Short mmCIF file of C-alpha atoms and ligand atoms in Angstrom, two decimals:
data_model
loop_
_atom_site.label_atom_id
_atom_site.label_comp_id
_atom_site.label_asym_id
_atom_site.label_seq_id
_atom_site.Cartn_x
_atom_site.Cartn_y
_atom_site.Cartn_z
CA MET L 219 0.23 -0.49 0.25
CA SER L 220 1.48 3.00 -1.08
CA LYS L 221 1.34 6.34 1.61
CA SER L 222 1.38 10.03 0.53
CA ILE L 223 0.79 13.07 2.21
CA ALA L 224 0.36 16.83 1.10
CA GLY L 225 2.64 19.58 3.29
CA PHE L 226 4.00 16.60 5.57
CA SER L 227 6.73 19.43 6.21
CA LYS L 228 4.08 21.92 7.34
CA LEU L 229 3.58 19.69 10.17
CA SER L 230 3.76 20.19 13.97
CA LYS L 231 6.81 17.63 15.33
CA GLU L 232 4.44 15.99 17.33
CA GLU L 233 1.90 15.09 14.54
CA LYS L 234 4.28 14.63 11.92
CA ILE L 235 5.82 11.31 14.57
CA ASN L 236 1.98 11.00 14.70
CA TRP L 237 1.25 10.75 10.83
CA ILE L 238 4.39 7.90 10.31
CA ALA L 239 2.87 5.43 13.39
CA LYS L 240 -0.20 5.60 12.33
CA GLU L 241 0.58 4.75 9.08
CA TYR L 242 3.48 2.18 8.88
CA PHE L 243 3.62 1.01 11.80
CA SER L 244 1.67 -2.71 13.55
CA SER L 245 2.27 -0.97 17.69
CA PRO L 246 2.06 3.12 16.48
CA GLN L 247 2.46 4.00 20.14
CA GLU L 248 5.92 2.24 20.46
CA ALA L 249 7.39 3.55 17.83
CA ILE L 250 6.52 6.88 19.29
CA SER L 251 7.84 5.85 22.10
CA ILE L 252 11.11 4.92 20.72
CA LEU L 253 11.32 7.98 18.72
CA LYS L 254 10.21 9.62 21.77
CA ASN L 255 13.18 7.92 24.28
CA TYR L 256 15.67 9.61 22.15
CA TRP L 257 14.32 13.06 22.38
CA ASN L 258 17.22 15.04 24.93
CA SER L 259 15.95 16.57 27.51
CA ASP L 260 17.89 19.91 27.35
CA GLU L 261 14.33 21.37 25.07
CA LYS L 262 17.19 23.97 23.89
CA LEU L 263 20.16 21.54 22.47
CA GLN L 264 17.12 19.70 20.97
CA LYS L 265 15.65 22.49 18.98
CA LEU L 266 19.25 22.65 17.89
CA HIS L 267 19.48 19.06 16.62
CA ASP L 268 15.72 19.82 15.01
CA GLU L 269 16.55 22.61 13.12
CA PHE L 270 19.35 20.90 11.49
CA ILE L 271 16.96 19.08 8.14
CA GLU L 272 13.91 19.04 7.74
CA ASN L 273 11.13 17.35 9.41
CA THR L 274 12.64 15.68 11.95
CA ILE L 275 11.30 13.42 14.13
CA SER L 276 14.14 12.02 16.12
CA ASN L 277 18.08 12.11 16.83
CA PHE L 278 19.99 8.97 15.34
CA TYR L 279 23.09 8.06 17.67
CA ILE L 280 26.38 7.03 16.82
CA PRO L 281 28.64 6.33 19.21
CA LEU L 282 31.25 9.88 20.47
CA GLY L 283 34.94 7.07 21.00
CA VAL L 284 38.08 8.77 21.71
CA ALA L 285 41.33 6.93 20.26
CA PRO L 286 44.37 8.50 22.78
CA ASN L 287 48.13 8.78 22.51
CA PHE L 288 48.50 9.29 19.05
CA LEU L 289 52.46 10.49 18.33
CA ILE L 290 51.65 13.33 15.62
CA ASN L 291 54.99 15.49 14.32
CA GLY L 292 56.35 14.68 17.78
CA LYS L 293 52.70 15.55 20.34
CA TYR L 294 50.18 13.29 21.79
CA ASN L 295 47.05 13.54 21.06
CA SER L 296 44.03 12.63 21.65
CA ILE L 297 41.26 11.47 18.51
CA PRO L 298 37.98 12.03 18.84
CA MET L 299 35.89 9.15 16.65
CA ALA L 300 32.07 9.18 15.51
CA ILE L 301 31.49 5.45 14.37
CA GLU L 302 29.07 2.04 14.69
CA GLU L 303 31.23 -0.88 13.75
CA SER L 304 32.91 -2.04 17.28
CA SER L 305 36.67 -2.71 16.16
CA VAL L 306 37.19 0.45 14.91
CA VAL L 307 38.24 2.89 17.99
CA ALA L 308 39.75 -0.12 19.30
CA ALA L 309 42.13 -0.88 16.13
CA ALA L 310 42.87 2.69 15.96
CA SER L 311 43.70 2.97 19.84
CA LYS L 312 46.56 0.09 19.30
CA ALA L 313 47.93 1.27 16.17
CA ALA L 314 48.60 4.06 17.58
CA LYS L 315 49.85 3.09 20.82
CA PHE L 316 51.97 0.69 18.35
CA TRP L 317 53.66 3.53 16.48
CA SER L 318 53.83 5.91 19.54
CA THR L 319 57.73 3.56 20.88
CA ARG L 320 58.17 3.62 17.48
CA GLY L 321 58.52 7.54 16.33
CA GLY L 322 55.13 8.24 15.81
CA PHE L 323 52.88 9.10 12.82
CA LYS L 324 54.58 12.11 10.34
CA ALA L 325 51.58 13.95 8.98
CA THR L 326 52.00 17.31 6.39
CA VAL L 327 50.13 19.39 3.92
CA ILE L 328 50.61 18.88 0.47
CA ASN L 329 49.12 21.58 -1.21
CA SER L 330 45.10 23.29 0.09
CA GLU L 331 43.74 24.39 -3.29
CA LYS L 332 39.60 23.76 -3.92
CA ILE L 333 38.22 23.91 -7.30
CA GLY L 334 34.70 25.41 -8.54
CA GLN L 335 33.24 25.31 -12.14
CA VAL L 336 30.97 27.38 -13.89
CA HIS L 337 29.18 24.89 -16.56
CA PHE L 338 28.01 27.05 -19.45
CA ILE L 339 26.92 26.11 -23.19
CA PHE L 340 28.07 28.62 -25.75
CA LYS L 341 27.28 27.90 -29.57
CA GLY L 342 29.76 30.22 -31.62
CA ASP L 343 33.29 30.54 -32.49
CA ALA L 344 35.40 29.23 -29.38
CA SER L 345 38.20 31.82 -30.15
CA LYS L 346 36.07 34.57 -29.93
CA LEU L 347 34.71 33.14 -26.24
CA GLU L 348 38.55 32.93 -25.58
CA LEU L 349 38.92 36.82 -26.76
CA PHE L 350 36.14 37.64 -25.19
CA PHE L 351 37.38 35.85 -21.63
CA GLY L 352 40.54 37.33 -21.61
CA GLN L 353 39.81 41.38 -21.91
CA THR L 354 36.74 40.25 -19.18
CA LYS L 355 38.84 37.90 -16.71
CA SER L 356 39.84 40.94 -14.06
CA LYS L 357 35.59 42.05 -13.85
CA PHE L 358 35.29 38.17 -12.24
CA TYR L 359 37.55 39.81 -9.46
CA SER L 360 35.84 42.70 -9.70
CA ASN L 361 32.18 41.64 -9.35
CA THR L 362 33.14 39.04 -6.43
CA GLU L 363 34.87 41.76 -4.08
CA SER L 364 31.80 41.80 -2.07
CA ILE L 365 32.16 38.15 -1.61
CA THR L 366 35.94 37.78 -1.62
CA LYS L 367 36.56 40.53 0.90
CA ASN L 368 35.96 38.74 4.31
CA MET L 369 37.40 35.82 3.32
CA GLN L 370 40.94 37.97 1.65
CA LYS L 371 41.52 39.20 5.42
CA ARG L 372 42.21 35.54 6.92
CA GLY L 373 44.54 34.94 3.75
CA GLY L 374 42.13 32.68 1.42
CA GLY L 375 40.67 34.17 -1.73
CA ILE L 376 39.90 33.30 -6.03
CA LEU L 377 43.32 32.09 -6.74
CA ASP L 378 42.24 31.92 -10.53
CA ILE L 379 40.06 31.81 -12.99
CA GLU L 380 40.61 30.15 -16.95
CA LEU L 381 38.36 29.33 -18.91
CA ARG L 382 38.40 25.38 -20.75
CA ASN L 383 36.53 24.05 -23.56
CA LYS L 384 34.99 21.34 -23.50
CA THR L 385 33.39 20.56 -26.51
CA ASN L 386 35.25 16.97 -27.20
CA LEU L 387 32.86 16.25 -24.10
CA LEU L 388 29.90 17.63 -25.27
CA PRO L 389 29.39 19.62 -28.33
CA ASN L 390 29.62 23.13 -27.15
CA TYR L 391 30.36 23.01 -23.33
CA TYR L 392 32.62 25.24 -22.00
CA GLN L 393 33.90 25.74 -18.01
CA LEU L 394 35.29 28.68 -16.01
CA HIS L 395 36.95 26.77 -13.98
CA ALA L 396 37.98 28.48 -10.43
CA THR L 397 40.25 28.06 -8.29
CA PHE L 398 40.10 29.17 -4.09
CA GLU L 399 42.16 29.25 -1.08
CA THR L 400 39.63 29.12 1.65
CA LYS L 401 42.30 28.70 4.88
CA ASP L 402 40.24 26.95 7.58
CA SER L 403 36.39 26.86 5.83
CA MET L 404 35.74 24.11 3.96
CA GLY L 405 34.81 26.67 1.95
CA ALA L 406 31.30 25.50 0.00
CA ASN L 407 29.17 28.49 0.23
CA PHE L 408 31.59 31.30 -0.39
CA ILE L 409 32.88 28.73 -3.14
CA ASN L 410 29.75 28.65 -4.21
CA SER L 411 28.79 32.40 -3.97
CA CYS L 412 31.44 33.36 -5.91
CA LEU L 413 31.17 30.91 -8.45
CA GLU L 414 26.79 32.18 -8.91
CA GLN L 415 28.32 36.04 -9.56
CA PHE L 416 31.37 34.43 -12.25
CA ALA L 417 27.76 33.02 -13.99
CA LYS L 418 25.76 36.03 -13.72
CA THR L 419 28.53 38.39 -15.29
CA LEU L 420 29.92 35.79 -17.64
CA LYS L 421 26.36 35.74 -19.24
CA ASN L 422 25.47 39.71 -18.43
CA GLU L 423 29.35 40.94 -20.24
CA ALA L 424 28.56 38.62 -23.35
CA GLN L 425 25.13 40.55 -23.04
CA LEU L 426 27.63 43.42 -24.57
CA TYR L 427 30.90 42.10 -27.00
CA ASP L 428 30.16 43.60 -29.72
CA LEU L 429 32.11 40.90 -31.27
CA PHE L 430 29.47 38.18 -30.39
CA SER L 431 26.75 37.13 -33.07
CA SER L 432 23.23 38.06 -30.86
CA ALA L 433 22.97 33.92 -30.75
CA GLU L 434 27.12 33.92 -29.25
CA LYS L 435 26.01 36.59 -27.05
CA ASP L 436 23.21 34.14 -25.31
CA ILE L 437 25.07 32.18 -22.79
CA GLU L 438 23.82 29.71 -21.39
CA VAL L 439 24.69 28.97 -18.11
CA VAL L 440 23.79 25.25 -16.49
CA MET L 441 25.21 25.04 -13.41
CA SER L 442 27.56 26.72 -10.54
CA ILE L 443 29.19 24.48 -7.94
CA LEU L 444 31.82 23.22 -6.09
CA SER L 445 34.11 19.69 -7.33
CA ASN L 446 33.94 17.73 -3.99
CA TYR L 447 37.37 16.65 -6.32
CA VAL L 448 40.22 18.34 -5.17
CA PRO L 449 43.01 16.22 -5.98
CA ASN L 450 45.39 19.67 -5.41
CA CYS L 451 44.50 19.96 -2.06
CA ILE L 452 46.56 16.64 -0.34
CA VAL L 453 47.40 15.70 3.10
CA ARG L 454 50.06 13.10 3.36
CA ALA L 455 50.54 10.28 6.82
CA GLU L 456 53.54 8.07 6.97
CA VAL L 457 54.98 5.88 9.54
CA SER L 458 58.54 4.18 9.56
CA CYS L 459 61.11 2.05 11.75
CA PRO L 460 64.11 -0.79 11.46
CA VAL L 461 62.25 -3.48 10.65
CA ASP L 462 63.54 -5.06 13.13
CA ASP L 463 61.87 -2.79 15.63
CA LEU L 464 58.37 -4.49 14.22
CA VAL L 465 58.50 -6.96 16.59
CA GLU L 466 55.75 -7.76 18.73
CA LYS L 467 52.92 -10.32 19.05
CA HIS L 468 52.23 -11.78 17.41
CA ILE L 469 54.96 -10.78 14.53
CA GLU L 470 58.09 -13.05 16.12
CA ASN L 471 59.55 -12.48 12.76
CA PRO L 472 59.22 -8.59 12.00
CA LYS L 473 60.93 -9.21 8.57
CA ALA L 474 58.75 -11.46 7.45
CA PHE L 475 55.90 -9.58 8.55
CA ALA L 476 56.76 -6.50 6.71
CA GLU L 477 57.59 -8.51 4.06
CA ARG L 478 53.94 -9.76 3.76
CA PHE L 479 52.03 -6.26 4.88
CA VAL L 480 54.36 -4.88 1.92
CA ARG L 481 52.87 -7.57 -0.78
CA ALA L 482 49.22 -6.86 0.43
CA VAL L 483 49.26 -3.36 -0.17
CA GLN L 484 50.48 -4.09 -3.33
CA ILE L 485 48.17 -6.47 -3.58
CA ALA L 486 45.51 -3.88 -3.55
CA GLU L 487 48.08 -1.30 -5.56
CA VAL L 488 46.82 -3.62 -8.57
CA GLU L 489 43.46 -5.81 -7.91
CA PRO L 490 40.36 -3.11 -7.72
CA PHE L 491 38.65 -5.37 -5.79
CA ARG L 492 40.87 -5.60 -2.99
CA ALA L 493 41.60 -2.42 -3.06
CA VAL L 494 38.19 -0.97 -2.25
CA THR L 495 38.03 -3.05 0.54
CA HIS L 496 41.98 -2.13 1.78
CA ASN L 497 40.48 1.86 1.55
CA LYS L 498 37.29 0.63 3.28
CA GLY L 499 39.72 0.36 6.32
CA ILE L 500 41.48 3.56 5.39
CA MET L 501 37.98 5.20 5.29
CA ASN L 502 36.99 3.69 8.86
CA GLY L 503 38.69 5.46 10.39
CA ILE L 504 38.76 9.25 7.97
CA ASP L 505 35.44 9.54 8.49
CA ALA L 506 34.91 8.77 11.98
CA VAL L 507 37.03 12.10 12.98
CA VAL L 508 35.31 13.27 9.46
CA LEU L 509 32.20 12.81 10.90
CA ALA L 510 33.03 14.28 14.93
CA THR L 511 34.47 17.55 13.49
CA GLY L 512 31.23 18.06 12.07
CA ASN L 513 32.22 17.98 8.61
CA ASP L 514 31.47 16.42 5.13
CA PHE L 515 31.96 12.73 5.03
CA ARG L 516 30.37 12.17 1.98
CA ALA L 517 31.88 14.99 -0.08
CA VAL L 518 35.03 13.38 1.97
CA GLU L 519 34.81 10.07 0.36
CA ALA L 520 33.75 10.77 -3.10
CA GLY L 521 37.00 12.84 -3.33
CA ILE L 522 38.87 10.53 -2.20
CA HIS L 523 37.76 7.59 -4.22
CA ALA L 524 37.76 9.64 -7.27
CA TYR L 525 41.35 10.06 -6.31
CA ALA L 526 41.88 6.38 -5.72
CA SER L 527 40.48 5.95 -9.61
CA ARG L 528 42.89 8.92 -10.70
CA ASN L 529 45.04 7.11 -13.43
CA GLY L 530 42.60 4.90 -14.85
CA SER L 531 41.80 2.24 -12.47
CA TYR L 532 40.44 2.13 -8.74
CA SER L 533 43.62 1.45 -6.61
CA SER L 534 45.20 1.78 -2.80
CA LEU L 535 45.50 5.33 -1.36
CA SER L 536 48.20 3.92 0.99
CA HIS L 537 51.21 2.51 -0.51
CA ALA L 538 54.44 0.32 2.17
CA LYS L 539 57.70 -0.55 0.48
CA ILE L 540 61.07 -1.80 2.29
CA GLU L 541 64.67 0.12 1.36
CA ASN L 542 67.80 -0.76 3.59
CA GLY L 543 66.01 -2.20 6.89
CA ILE L 544 63.35 0.93 6.60
CA PHE L 545 59.47 -0.37 6.80
CA SER L 546 57.73 2.82 5.69
CA PHE L 547 53.40 3.03 5.45
CA TRP L 548 52.19 5.94 3.63
CA LEU L 549 49.61 7.57 1.75
CA GLU L 550 47.94 10.99 0.88
CA VAL L 551 44.90 11.98 -0.12
CA PRO L 552 42.61 14.63 -0.81
CA MET L 553 39.93 15.73 1.74
CA ALA L 554 38.35 19.70 2.11
CA LEU L 555 37.70 20.45 5.67
CA GLY L 556 36.93 23.28 7.49
CA THR L 557 37.30 24.08 11.43
CA VAL L 558 35.26 26.93 11.38
CA GLY L 559 31.77 27.27 10.03
CA GLY L 560 29.01 24.54 9.12
CA LEU L 561 28.55 22.50 12.32
CA THR L 562 31.94 23.77 13.62
CA SER L 563 30.41 26.00 16.28
CA LEU L 564 26.93 24.81 16.19
CA HIS L 565 27.01 21.07 17.10
CA PRO L 566 28.07 21.13 21.40
CA LEU L 567 29.71 17.59 20.37
CA VAL L 568 31.05 18.97 17.35
CA LYS L 569 33.22 21.70 19.64
CA LEU L 570 34.21 19.85 22.07
CA SER L 571 36.37 17.36 20.02
CA LEU L 572 37.66 20.30 17.82
CA GLU L 573 38.78 21.45 21.74
CA MET L 574 39.59 17.98 22.13
CA LEU L 575 42.29 18.10 19.20
CA GLU L 576 43.61 22.08 20.94
CA ASN L 577 41.10 23.83 17.74
CA PRO L 578 43.17 22.68 14.87
CA SER L 579 43.28 24.97 12.15
CA ALA L 580 42.30 23.44 8.86
CA GLN L 581 45.10 21.32 8.04
CA GLU L 582 45.89 20.17 11.16
CA LEU L 583 42.65 18.64 11.18
CA MET L 584 43.60 17.28 7.18
CA GLN L 585 46.30 16.07 9.67
CA PHE L 586 44.71 14.59 12.11
CA VAL L 587 42.05 12.51 9.55
CA ALA L 588 44.86 11.59 7.50
CA VAL L 589 46.77 9.56 10.46
CA ALA L 590 43.75 7.94 11.83
CA GLY L 591 42.86 6.85 8.32
CA LEU L 592 47.00 5.48 7.72
CA ALA L 593 46.13 3.75 11.57
CA GLN L 594 43.19 2.58 10.72
CA ASN L 595 44.74 0.40 7.21
CA PHE L 596 47.60 -0.59 9.52
CA ALA L 597 45.85 -2.11 12.14
CA ALA L 598 43.27 -3.91 10.11
CA LEU L 599 46.41 -5.13 7.64
CA ARG L 600 48.58 -6.25 10.68
CA SER L 601 45.23 -8.67 12.25
CA LEU L 602 44.62 -9.89 8.86
CA THR L 603 48.29 -10.71 7.34
CA THR L 604 49.14 -12.22 11.43
CA THR L 605 46.01 -14.14 13.20
CA GLY L 606 43.74 -12.76 10.80
CA ILE L 607 40.56 -10.39 10.97
CA GLN L 608 38.02 -11.95 12.69
CA ASP L 609 39.58 -12.71 16.27
CA GLY L 610 39.65 -8.80 17.70
CA HIS L 611 36.67 -8.21 14.91
CA MET L 612 34.09 -11.19 16.68
CA LYS L 613 35.69 -10.13 20.51
CA MET L 614 34.65 -6.46 19.99
CA HIS L 615 31.29 -7.75 18.66
CA LEU L 616 30.88 -10.26 21.56
CA ASN L 617 28.94 -7.37 23.00
CA ASN L 618 26.41 -6.75 20.30
CA ILE L 619 25.31 -9.90 20.40
CA LEU L 620 25.09 -9.86 24.16
CA ASN L 621 23.08 -6.83 24.09
CA GLN L 622 20.82 -8.69 20.77
CA PHE L 623 19.97 -11.71 23.67
CA GLU L 624 19.59 -9.72 26.47
CA ALA L 625 21.59 -11.10 28.67
CA ASN L 626 22.63 -10.39 32.22
CA ASP L 627 25.43 -10.05 34.31
CA GLU L 628 25.81 -12.98 35.66
CA GLU L 629 25.51 -14.32 30.89
CA ARG L 630 27.87 -12.41 30.09
CA ALA L 631 30.75 -12.93 32.60
CA SER L 632 30.54 -16.02 32.20
CA ILE L 633 30.27 -15.61 28.41
CA GLN L 634 33.85 -13.04 28.44
CA LYS L 635 35.52 -16.02 30.46
CA HIS L 636 34.82 -18.56 28.21
CA PHE L 637 35.33 -16.58 24.70
CA LYS L 638 38.49 -15.66 26.05
CA HIS L 639 39.85 -19.15 24.84
CA HIS L 640 37.86 -19.98 22.08
CA VAL L 641 36.67 -18.44 18.81
CA VAL L 642 33.46 -15.51 18.59
CA SER L 643 31.00 -16.56 16.04
CA HIS L 644 27.73 -15.92 16.01
CA SER L 645 26.50 -19.01 15.90
CA ALA L 646 29.08 -20.01 19.14
CA VAL L 647 27.16 -17.29 21.08
CA VAL L 648 24.12 -18.29 20.63
CA GLU L 649 25.04 -21.81 21.53
CA TYR L 650 26.80 -21.28 24.78
CA ILE L 651 23.58 -18.85 25.44
CA GLU L 652 21.20 -21.50 25.60
CA ILE L 653 23.42 -23.68 27.32
CA LEU L 654 23.77 -21.47 29.99
CA ARG L 655 20.20 -20.05 29.71
CA ARG L 656 18.59 -24.46 29.85
CA PRO L 657 16.85 -24.72 32.31
CA VAL L 658 18.80 -27.63 34.79
C1 MEV J 112 36.48 -3.45 7.94
O1 MEV J 112 35.79 -2.83 8.82
C2 MEV J 112 37.62 -3.11 7.34
C3 MEV J 112 38.53 -3.66 7.01
O2 MEV J 112 37.96 -5.32 5.99
C4 MEV J 112 39.14 -3.12 5.78
C5 MEV J 112 40.17 -4.39 4.91
O3 MEV J 112 40.39 -5.36 4.44
O4 MEV J 112 41.70 -4.42 4.87
C6 MEV J 112 39.07 -5.59 7.95
#
């Protein structure tokens, strides 16, 4: 049965909930009570969350965890991570601790350029368009002065505007391809406002350009929007140490471990099925910090995966080598992050996460995020190439199974004790719970 409603957004929150509950749930009262259970008792705080989006009916929690002991560029940090997957924070913490006694992580921002484009259709002589653009270029800057003034005070602004002929891809398709420096803001609003002004200037000035025919004067702007692909906004994170120093529990033979680890990375470099999962592990770390600090993880995801395919085949974001007895492991990823604007000063937990990171600049945040990604990748590959992933993963997942079966304290203690020495699997845990609950 299909259900539709007119004017849903105009209903009050209570009315929206009642409608949803009545239409979709076999037990409407129970649905309403679940939704309300997640409301915040602090009405002001709840209102803040209600107003982040349209049609808010409740809050959707995911845990905010902390991975301590991250030695980065010689300084210790605790990294906030918002994520629902059981083993991610534990893995990050483990990797942080491992590298803290082996020189720590090094992170650098290589460049910080953002991109935006005005996509337009010009039906006419390309050389005349080029001439027009050359003669009009300064107007694109001067007409955006009111938008760029504040950003310029902070050391940012428009870096360059180019005319790009894309008629080899689509007939009559051109772009204004602009680059920006947006300092500590992610820059989406700034860039989009500049682009929309460029589009107006483009259309207006074309109308006034004497050399254009009337068809040429009628430039059709299709859209003006930033690009989430930022291949010149790159952060690098790395670790390295003498191969012999890799020795630890489960790494009795460090040379064999290092070689197998490098082999695992090489497989992800050449084989897309593995590369996707390998990079997913990196994104476990990246997304969790991006989310905790109020940044747009969809934008970061889209840009990073495009970067992973930049050479024509989807490949690993991280790389590893052994040279002169030194093991090195690193990644370079593009990302546009902000530590001002957006949610950063609105969401109380985002503010708290940023304060935990000692209120970083956008470039410092890029470094934390990249390090979390590399740490996560190290932890995953370390497990995969030694014990296998399920051991640690299922131990962390055990709590989820216990919660699913509403195990009481006594059952939990007995189960935790038993599975210290037995392989955790869903069926093994269920079987064990059933034994415990069997009447004697
Ligand atoms: C699970 O969330 C992530 C891993 O699959 C990553 C990997 O295979 O490298 C463990």
